[in-house]
Short mmCIF file of C-alpha atoms in Angstrom, two decimals:
data_model
loop_
_atom_site.label_atom_id
_atom_site.label_comp_id
_atom_site.label_asym_id
_atom_site.label_seq_id
_atom_site.Cartn_x
_atom_site.Cartn_y
_atom_site.Cartn_z
CA MET A 1 0.00 0.00 0.00
CA ALA A 2 1.49 3.34 -1.02
CA GLU A 3 1.96 5.84 1.78
CA THR A 4 1.01 9.48 1.43
CA SER A 5 3.21 12.29 2.74
CA ALA A 6 0.83 12.58 5.65
CA THR A 7 1.66 9.09 6.76
CA THR A 8 5.39 9.26 6.23
CA GLY A 9 6.14 12.76 7.45
CA THR A 10 8.39 11.40 10.21
CA GLY A 11 10.45 9.43 7.75
CA GLU A 12 9.75 6.19 9.62
CA PRO A 13 8.67 2.99 7.88
CA ALA A 14 4.89 2.65 7.75
CA SER A 15 4.96 -0.55 9.80
CA ARG A 16 6.92 0.91 12.73
CA PRO A 17 4.70 2.21 15.55
CA ARG A 18 4.74 5.99 15.77
CA LYS A 19 5.65 7.43 19.13
CA SER A 20 2.67 9.13 20.74
CA SER A 21 3.38 12.84 20.61
CA TRP A 22 1.45 16.04 21.34
CA LYS A 23 2.39 17.38 17.89
CA TYR A 24 0.07 14.87 16.22
CA ILE A 25 -3.05 15.66 18.24
CA GLY A 26 -6.02 16.80 16.16
CA PRO A 27 -8.93 14.44 15.32
CA GLY A 28 -9.81 13.99 18.99
CA ILE A 29 -10.03 17.75 19.46
CA VAL A 30 -12.34 17.87 16.44
CA VAL A 31 -14.66 15.13 17.74
CA ALA A 32 -14.74 16.68 21.23
CA ALA A 33 -15.57 20.14 19.90
CA THR A 34 -18.28 18.74 17.62
CA GLY A 35 -19.86 16.44 20.17
CA VAL A 36 -20.29 19.05 22.91
CA GLY A 37 -23.20 21.23 21.83
CA ALA A 38 -25.07 24.02 23.58
CA GLY A 39 -27.90 21.68 24.58
CA ASP A 40 -25.40 19.36 26.29
CA LEU A 41 -24.01 22.24 28.33
CA VAL A 42 -27.51 23.25 29.41
CA ALA A 43 -28.30 19.68 30.51
CA THR A 44 -25.12 19.71 32.62
CA LEU A 45 -25.97 23.11 34.07
CA ILE A 46 -29.45 21.90 35.05
CA ALA A 47 -27.96 18.82 36.73
CA GLY A 48 -25.65 21.10 38.74
CA SER A 49 -28.46 23.50 39.61
CA LYS A 50 -30.69 20.69 40.89
CA PHE A 51 -28.15 18.51 42.70
CA GLY A 52 -25.10 20.68 43.28
CA TYR A 53 -21.83 18.77 43.16
CA THR A 54 -23.43 15.41 43.98
CA LEU A 55 -23.24 14.05 40.42
CA MET A 56 -19.59 14.96 39.75
CA TRP A 57 -18.76 11.25 39.71
CA ALA A 58 -21.16 10.70 36.80
CA ALA A 59 -19.23 13.25 34.72
CA VAL A 60 -16.02 11.31 35.30
CA ILE A 61 -17.62 7.98 34.31
CA GLY A 62 -19.08 9.65 31.23
CA CYS A 63 -15.62 10.80 30.21
CA VAL A 64 -14.23 7.24 30.51
CA VAL A 65 -17.17 5.80 28.53
CA LYS A 66 -16.58 8.26 25.68
CA ILE A 67 -12.85 7.50 25.61
CA SER A 68 -13.69 3.80 25.22
CA LEU A 69 -16.23 4.35 22.44
CA ALA A 70 -14.08 6.72 20.38
CA GLU A 71 -10.99 4.51 20.87
CA ALA A 72 -12.94 1.53 19.56
CA ALA A 73 -14.07 3.44 16.46
CA GLY A 74 -10.55 4.70 15.76
CA ARG A 75 -9.04 1.25 16.41
CA TRP A 76 -11.39 -0.35 13.88
CA HIS A 77 -10.29 2.08 11.15
CA LEU A 78 -6.57 1.70 11.86
CA ALA A 79 -6.46 -2.05 12.56
CA THR A 80 -8.55 -3.16 9.58
CA GLY A 81 -7.98 -0.44 6.97
CA ARG A 82 -11.77 -0.39 6.55
CA THR A 83 -14.22 2.35 7.37
CA LEU A 84 -16.85 2.02 10.06
CA PHE A 85 -19.69 1.91 7.56
CA ASP A 86 -17.86 -0.83 5.68
CA GLY A 87 -17.80 -2.76 8.97
CA TRP A 88 -21.47 -2.10 9.62
CA ARG A 89 -22.37 -3.33 6.17
CA SER A 90 -20.60 -6.62 6.86
CA LEU A 91 -23.08 -7.24 9.70
CA GLY A 92 -26.01 -7.40 7.30
CA PRO A 93 -28.29 -5.22 5.15
CA TRP A 94 -30.26 -4.01 8.21
CA THR A 95 -27.41 -1.64 9.08
CA THR A 96 -27.60 -0.02 5.64
CA VAL A 97 -31.36 0.48 5.93
CA TYR A 98 -31.06 1.92 9.44
CA PHE A 99 -28.25 4.32 8.55
CA ALA A 100 -29.93 5.48 5.33
CA VAL A 101 -33.16 6.44 7.13
CA TYR A 102 -31.30 7.86 10.12
CA VAL A 103 -28.87 10.09 8.24
CA VAL A 104 -31.60 11.66 6.07
CA ILE A 105 -34.08 12.48 8.85
CA TRP A 106 -31.43 13.33 11.44
CA GLY A 107 -29.65 15.71 9.06
CA PHE A 108 -32.88 17.54 8.19
CA ILE A 109 -33.79 18.26 11.81
CA TYR A 110 -30.24 18.77 13.07
CA GLY A 111 -29.47 21.34 10.38
CA ALA A 112 -32.17 23.68 11.69
CA THR A 113 -31.19 23.03 15.31
CA ALA A 114 -27.49 23.78 14.69
CA MET A 115 -28.20 26.97 12.78
CA SER A 116 -30.62 28.26 15.44
CA SER A 117 -28.18 27.38 18.23
CA SER A 118 -25.36 29.29 16.52
CA ALA A 119 -27.63 32.30 15.92
CA LEU A 120 -28.89 32.61 19.53
CA PRO A 121 -25.69 34.08 21.05
CA ILE A 122 -25.27 36.46 18.09
CA VAL A 123 -28.78 37.81 18.62
CA ALA A 124 -28.04 38.20 22.34
CA LEU A 125 -24.78 40.04 21.60
CA PHE A 126 -26.43 42.33 19.02
CA PRO A 127 -30.05 42.71 20.17
CA ASP A 128 -30.69 45.70 17.89
CA GLY A 129 -29.56 43.87 14.76
CA PRO A 130 -31.30 41.33 12.54
CA GLY A 131 -33.37 38.56 14.13
CA LEU A 132 -32.77 34.87 14.80
CA LYS A 133 -33.82 33.58 11.37
CA PHE A 134 -31.41 35.92 9.58
CA TRP A 135 -28.42 34.92 11.70
CA ALA A 136 -29.37 31.23 11.54
CA ILE A 137 -29.29 31.34 7.74
CA VAL A 138 -26.00 33.30 7.77
CA THR A 139 -24.28 30.80 10.09
CA GLY A 140 -25.54 27.89 7.97
CA LEU A 141 -24.21 29.47 4.78
CA ILE A 142 -20.86 30.29 6.39
CA GLY A 143 -20.58 26.68 7.60
CA LEU A 144 -21.46 25.42 4.12
CA ALA A 145 -18.89 27.64 2.39
CA PHE A 146 -16.17 26.85 4.92
CA VAL A 147 -16.52 23.07 4.63
CA TRP A 148 -17.11 23.17 0.86
CA PHE A 149 -13.88 25.03 0.05
CA ASN A 150 -11.52 23.71 2.77
CA ARG A 151 -9.96 20.35 3.44
CA TYR A 152 -9.34 18.61 6.74
CA ALA A 153 -6.10 20.42 7.67
CA VAL A 154 -7.71 23.88 7.69
CA PHE A 155 -10.88 22.51 9.27
CA GLU A 156 -8.87 21.02 12.15
CA LYS A 157 -7.05 24.31 12.81
CA VAL A 158 -10.31 26.27 13.00
CA MET A 159 -11.88 23.65 15.28
CA THR A 160 -8.83 23.86 17.55
CA VAL A 161 -9.28 27.63 17.85
CA LEU A 162 -12.99 27.24 18.63
CA ILE A 163 -12.40 24.59 21.30
CA GLY A 164 -9.70 26.82 22.76
CA ILE A 165 -12.24 29.63 23.10
CA MET A 166 -14.79 27.23 24.62
CA PHE A 167 -12.24 25.92 27.09
CA VAL A 168 -10.98 29.31 28.24
CA VAL A 169 -14.46 30.80 28.63
CA VAL A 170 -16.05 27.84 30.46
CA VAL A 171 -13.11 27.40 32.85
CA TYR A 172 -12.92 31.18 33.43
CA VAL A 173 -16.61 31.33 34.39
CA ALA A 174 -16.19 28.29 36.67
CA VAL A 175 -13.28 30.02 38.43
CA ARG A 176 -15.23 33.28 38.75
CA VAL A 177 -18.06 31.58 40.65
CA VAL A 178 -15.47 30.26 43.19
CA PRO A 179 -16.00 26.49 43.35
CA ASP A 180 -16.29 24.71 46.67
CA ALA A 181 -13.27 22.35 46.55
CA GLY A 182 -14.51 20.17 49.42
CA ALA A 183 -17.93 19.65 47.86
CA SER A 184 -16.29 18.97 44.48
CA PHE A 185 -14.21 16.11 45.85
CA ALA A 186 -17.18 14.80 47.84
CA GLY A 187 -19.10 14.67 44.56
CA LEU A 188 -16.68 12.01 43.29
CA LEU A 189 -18.32 9.48 45.62
CA PRO A 190 -21.12 7.63 43.76
CA VAL A 191 -24.38 8.87 45.28
CA LEU A 192 -27.87 8.97 43.76
CA PRO A 193 -30.12 11.61 45.36
CA ASP A 194 -33.87 11.17 45.01
CA GLY A 195 -35.01 11.98 41.50
CA SER A 196 -31.47 12.07 40.07
CA LEU A 197 -31.33 8.79 38.13
CA LEU A 198 -32.24 10.20 34.72
CA TYR A 199 -30.01 13.24 35.22
CA THR A 200 -27.17 10.89 36.13
CA LEU A 201 -27.68 8.72 33.06
CA GLY A 202 -27.92 11.81 30.88
CA LEU A 203 -24.74 13.24 32.37
CA ILE A 204 -22.84 10.02 31.67
CA GLY A 205 -24.24 9.48 28.21
CA GLY A 206 -25.23 12.88 26.92
CA VAL A 207 -22.27 15.23 26.63
CA GLY A 208 -20.37 14.46 23.46
CA GLY A 209 -22.52 11.40 22.75
CA THR A 210 -23.63 11.91 19.15
CA ILE A 211 -23.12 10.51 15.67
CA THR A 212 -19.86 12.48 15.58
CA MET A 213 -18.29 9.78 17.76
CA ALA A 214 -18.70 7.45 14.79
CA ALA A 215 -17.06 10.10 12.58
CA TYR A 216 -13.88 9.94 14.67
CA GLY A 217 -12.38 7.14 12.57
CA TYR A 218 -13.02 9.13 9.40
CA TRP A 219 -11.21 12.16 10.83
CA VAL A 220 -8.36 9.85 11.90
CA ASN A 221 -8.00 8.76 8.26
CA ALA A 222 -8.37 12.32 6.98
CA LYS A 223 -5.48 13.31 9.26
CA GLY A 224 -3.32 10.80 7.41
CA TRP A 225 -3.35 8.00 9.97
CA SER A 226 -4.00 4.95 7.83
CA ASN A 227 -2.78 1.83 9.65
CA SER A 228 -2.01 0.29 13.02
CA SER A 229 1.35 2.06 13.31
CA TRP A 230 -0.68 5.11 14.40
CA MET A 231 -2.49 3.28 17.20
CA LYS A 232 -0.54 4.84 20.09
CA VAL A 233 -0.92 8.30 18.58
CA MET A 234 -4.67 7.81 18.16
CA ARG A 235 -5.07 6.66 21.76
CA LEU A 236 -3.21 9.71 23.13
CA ASP A 237 -5.24 11.99 20.86
CA ASN A 238 -8.50 10.41 22.02
CA ARG A 239 -7.66 10.62 25.73
CA VAL A 240 -6.62 14.27 25.53
CA ALA A 241 -9.88 15.08 23.72
CA TYR A 242 -12.21 13.47 26.22
CA ILE A 243 -10.28 14.63 29.26
CA THR A 244 -10.80 18.12 27.83
CA THR A 245 -14.49 17.29 27.46
CA GLY A 246 -14.54 16.08 31.06
CA ILE A 247 -13.12 19.42 32.20
CA PHE A 248 -15.95 21.18 30.30
CA VAL A 249 -18.53 19.04 32.06
CA VAL A 250 -17.01 19.59 35.50
CA ALA A 251 -16.74 23.34 34.88
CA MET A 252 -20.40 23.59 33.84
CA LEU A 253 -21.46 21.51 36.84
CA ILE A 254 -19.57 23.96 39.06
CA VAL A 255 -21.34 26.90 37.43
CA GLY A 256 -24.70 25.19 37.87
CA ALA A 257 -23.96 24.26 41.49
CA GLU A 258 -22.52 27.61 42.60
CA LEU A 259 -24.46 30.09 40.50
CA LEU A 260 -27.85 28.43 40.15
CA HIS A 261 -28.26 25.80 42.88
CA ALA A 262 -28.07 28.15 45.87
CA SER A 263 -30.32 30.82 44.34
CA GLN A 264 -32.72 28.25 42.80
CA VAL A 265 -32.57 29.91 39.38
CA ALA A 266 -34.42 27.84 36.78
CA LEU A 267 -33.10 27.64 33.22
CA THR A 268 -35.08 27.25 30.04
CA SER A 269 -34.52 23.79 28.59
CA GLY A 270 -32.54 23.54 25.37
CA ASP A 271 -30.09 26.04 23.95
CA ARG A 272 -32.02 29.07 25.23
CA GLY A 273 -31.01 28.09 28.74
CA LEU A 274 -27.57 29.53 27.99
CA ILE A 275 -29.19 32.91 27.29
CA ASP A 276 -30.73 32.69 30.77
CA LEU A 277 -27.29 31.95 32.21
CA GLY A 278 -25.86 34.95 30.37
CA LYS A 279 -28.37 37.18 32.16
CA VAL A 280 -27.48 35.64 35.53
CA LEU A 281 -23.78 36.22 34.82
CA GLU A 282 -24.45 39.85 33.88
CA ASP A 283 -26.32 40.45 37.14
CA ARG A 284 -23.55 38.80 39.17
CA PHE A 285 -20.33 39.76 37.38
CA GLY A 286 -21.20 42.51 34.90
CA ALA A 287 -21.75 42.87 31.16
CA GLY A 288 -18.13 41.99 30.24
CA THR A 289 -18.31 38.48 31.67
CA ALA A 290 -21.77 37.95 30.16
CA LYS A 291 -20.54 38.95 26.68
CA LEU A 292 -17.47 36.75 27.02
CA PHE A 293 -19.74 33.85 27.92
CA LEU A 294 -21.88 34.49 24.84
CA VAL A 295 -18.73 34.35 22.70
CA GLY A 296 -17.97 30.96 24.26
CA PHE A 297 -21.59 29.92 23.62
CA PHE A 298 -21.15 30.81 19.94
CA ALA A 299 -17.85 28.88 19.72
CA THR A 300 -19.58 25.84 21.25
CA SER A 301 -22.52 25.95 18.84
CA PHE A 302 -20.63 26.86 15.67
CA SER A 303 -17.95 24.22 16.24
CA SER A 304 -20.72 21.62 16.44
CA LEU A 305 -22.26 23.00 13.24
CA ILE A 306 -19.12 22.84 11.08
CA GLY A 307 -18.06 19.58 12.73
CA VAL A 308 -21.29 17.88 11.68
CA TRP A 309 -21.23 19.56 8.27
CA HIS A 310 -17.79 17.97 7.70
CA GLY A 311 -17.83 14.69 9.64
CA VAL A 312 -21.32 13.39 8.86
CA SER A 313 -20.92 14.43 5.22
CA LEU A 314 -17.77 12.25 5.14
CA MET A 315 -19.77 9.36 6.59
CA PHE A 316 -22.53 9.90 4.03
CA ALA A 317 -20.00 9.97 1.18
CA ASP A 318 -18.57 6.66 2.41
CA PHE A 319 -22.09 5.25 2.77
CA VAL A 320 -22.90 6.08 -0.87
CA GLU A 321 -19.55 4.72 -2.08
CA ARG A 322 -19.95 1.41 -0.22
CA PHE A 323 -23.60 1.12 -1.26
CA ARG A 324 -22.62 1.43 -4.92
CA ALA A 325 -19.63 -0.93 -4.82
CA PRO A 326 -19.80 -4.62 -3.86
CA ALA A 327 -17.74 -5.48 -0.77
CA ALA A 328 -15.31 -7.73 -2.64
CA GLU A 329 -14.74 -5.46 -5.60
CA GLY A 330 -11.08 -4.73 -6.21
CA GLU A 331 -8.52 -3.28 -3.86
CA GLU A 332 -9.31 -0.11 -2.02
CA GLU A 333 -7.14 2.95 -1.79
CA SER A 334 -5.49 3.86 1.47
CA GLY A 335 -7.66 5.69 3.98
CA PRO A 336 -6.21 9.20 3.56
CA ALA A 337 -6.52 9.04 -0.25
CA VAL A 338 -10.14 7.93 0.06
CA THR A 339 -11.11 10.69 2.49
CA ASP A 340 -9.36 13.39 0.45
CA ARG A 341 -11.26 12.28 -2.63
CA GLN A 342 -14.48 12.01 -0.64
CA GLN A 343 -14.16 15.64 0.49
CA ARG A 344 -14.50 16.64 -3.16
CA SER A 345 -17.12 14.05 -4.06
CA LEU A 346 -20.69 14.65 -5.18
CA PRO A 347 -22.24 12.72 -2.23
CA PHE A 348 -20.18 14.73 0.28
CA ARG A 349 -21.33 18.03 -1.21
CA ALA A 350 -24.89 16.81 -1.73
CA TYR A 351 -25.19 16.02 1.98
CA LEU A 352 -23.67 19.41 2.82
CA LEU A 353 -26.48 21.01 0.83
CA TRP A 354 -29.03 18.73 2.54
CA LEU A 355 -27.81 19.88 5.96
CA THR A 356 -28.02 23.54 4.96
CA PHE A 357 -30.94 24.42 2.70
CA PRO A 358 -33.94 22.12 3.40
CA PRO A 359 -33.65 22.67 7.20
CA MET A 360 -34.04 26.41 6.66
CA THR A 361 -37.74 25.77 6.05
CA LEU A 362 -38.04 24.61 9.68
CA LEU A 363 -36.93 28.06 10.85
CA TRP A 364 -40.37 29.33 9.78
CA LEU A 365 -42.41 26.27 10.68
CA ASP A 366 -42.95 24.34 13.85
CA GLU A 367 -41.17 21.04 13.36
CA PRO A 368 -43.69 18.59 11.84
CA PHE A 369 -45.01 16.16 14.43
CA GLY A 370 -44.06 13.03 12.52
CA LEU A 371 -40.50 14.26 11.93
CA VAL A 372 -40.06 15.05 15.62
CA ILE A 373 -41.09 11.50 16.51
CA ALA A 374 -38.86 9.91 13.85
CA TYR A 375 -35.89 12.13 14.79
CA GLY A 376 -36.31 11.31 18.48
CA VAL A 377 -36.57 7.56 17.96
CA LEU A 378 -33.70 7.29 15.46
CA GLY A 379 -31.48 9.58 17.51
CA ALA A 380 -32.13 7.63 20.71
CA PHE A 381 -31.22 4.37 18.99
CA PHE A 382 -27.95 5.57 17.44
CA MET A 383 -25.64 5.40 20.47
CA PRO A 384 -26.78 1.84 21.47
CA PHE A 385 -26.34 0.91 17.79
CA LEU A 386 -22.77 2.29 17.81
CA ALA A 387 -21.73 0.65 21.10
CA LEU A 388 -23.19 -2.78 20.33
CA THR A 389 -21.96 -2.97 16.72
CA LEU A 390 -18.44 -2.01 17.85
CA ILE A 391 -18.52 -4.93 20.33
CA TRP A 392 -19.62 -7.20 17.49
CA LEU A 393 -16.97 -5.99 15.01
CA LEU A 394 -14.04 -5.86 17.43
CA ASN A 395 -14.59 -9.38 18.80
CA SER A 396 -14.91 -11.06 15.40
CA ALA A 397 -12.53 -12.32 12.75
CA ARG A 398 -13.13 -9.04 10.90
CA THR A 399 -10.50 -7.51 13.21
CA PRO A 400 -6.87 -8.78 13.33
CA SER A 401 -6.41 -10.78 16.53
CA GLU A 402 -3.80 -8.34 17.89
CA TRP A 403 -6.32 -5.52 17.92
CA ARG A 404 -9.47 -7.26 19.09
CA ASN A 405 -11.15 -6.20 22.31
CA GLY A 406 -9.70 -7.21 25.65
CA TRP A 407 -11.82 -7.60 28.76
CA VAL A 408 -11.48 -3.91 29.68
CA SER A 409 -12.67 -2.73 26.25
CA ASN A 410 -15.51 -5.24 26.22
CA GLY A 411 -16.55 -4.21 29.71
CA MET A 412 -16.57 -0.49 28.89
CA LEU A 413 -18.41 -0.96 25.59
CA ALA A 414 -20.96 -3.25 27.26
CA LEU A 415 -21.46 -0.63 29.99
CA ALA A 416 -21.90 2.03 27.33
CA GLY A 417 -24.35 -0.16 25.40
CA LEU A 418 -26.44 -0.86 28.51
CA LEU A 419 -26.41 2.80 29.52
CA PHE A 420 -27.48 3.97 26.08
CA VAL A 421 -30.25 1.36 25.85
CA VAL A 422 -31.70 2.71 29.12
CA LEU A 423 -31.40 6.28 27.84
CA CYS A 424 -32.94 5.22 24.53
CA VAL A 425 -36.01 3.75 26.26
CA GLN A 426 -36.40 6.89 28.39
CA GLN A 427 -36.03 9.25 25.40
CA VAL A 428 -38.62 7.31 23.40
CA ARG A 429 -41.03 7.37 26.39
CA GLU A 430 -40.66 11.17 26.67
CA LEU A 431 -41.49 11.83 23.02
CA PRO A 432 -44.79 13.69 22.38
CA TRP A 433 -46.59 10.62 21.01
#
């Protein structure tokens, strides 16, 4: 297999394991920035406002679960030289049917959600300017143009800047509210207060738990990591990403516990809850801190937008390519060559357009009842689908024996699968049937 410059930049033979180094880190930062959306931060804030520091332990477990899931996805790509969708397809035609329905409906609803979420902080920063619909369309078009004309290297740099802004702002606000160190450490002891079970499960499974976790392997290939020699690098990259995510979660729990729990301030559910928090911050710390927080809110939302625009479009392009070509047809190109070509492909750009223009109609309409139900059901089922199919793939002959799951990986993926099944049932029950 020919190596690209991206895979031989160190001058080492392709088969020799690369030393894990900070200079390589990138795809994990991208998946972390994409997976943590504004709605996730609000859910964490609400957990902190209701239960203080008591659920800190759940945030830590959630971080470990995400590390295990993303590591498994990346390991599949590097160990087998096959994409995740290629693996799914080997499990039977049901995976193709599920993914096809999921990616079309999910993209339609998510496009409107991401654009609205990115527009909210802009409207709050410039209340005398254009309204939400205008800014939602503008952010969608900017995301479309950015992903359309740039390749992974530029995309990664921009995502790194956005996650840097998110990190600085969230940690700064957490420091400003003066966390209670004793209560924080006490929160590491597993305790379930009355009425906290669903919040606990959501905290473990919610933040960063989206389809973008499945996109991690595609970003690993786009980075130029194409075989098992990059395994150590990928694992370092993944751990740094989700430890960073864990710090986000802990910081938002602190804000919820210190700023909202004591004063019993209630937040609006969904992304608008962050606008409520901005007002609380302005009352407590002044307009400067509130505006800084809104900038962080925008970085959180817009990084999720362009991350999905890029990552899920890559998955869709691979889906179309595998659907067209029989599994045994010819030899495939190396991963990086495939993803570079896919970023210019018609399916990639078609899905970009699908994420951008049809969802704009939902900015004027209430989301159709049937779509809400379908989106909720398919979305709830995706994370159990990911966890359980990774267990299947990584314990079978499809994976070289050296890289199959050990008992730790199987245990963590089984825990993730069980957790997400419970969350799935709860989400489906809460839908407006």
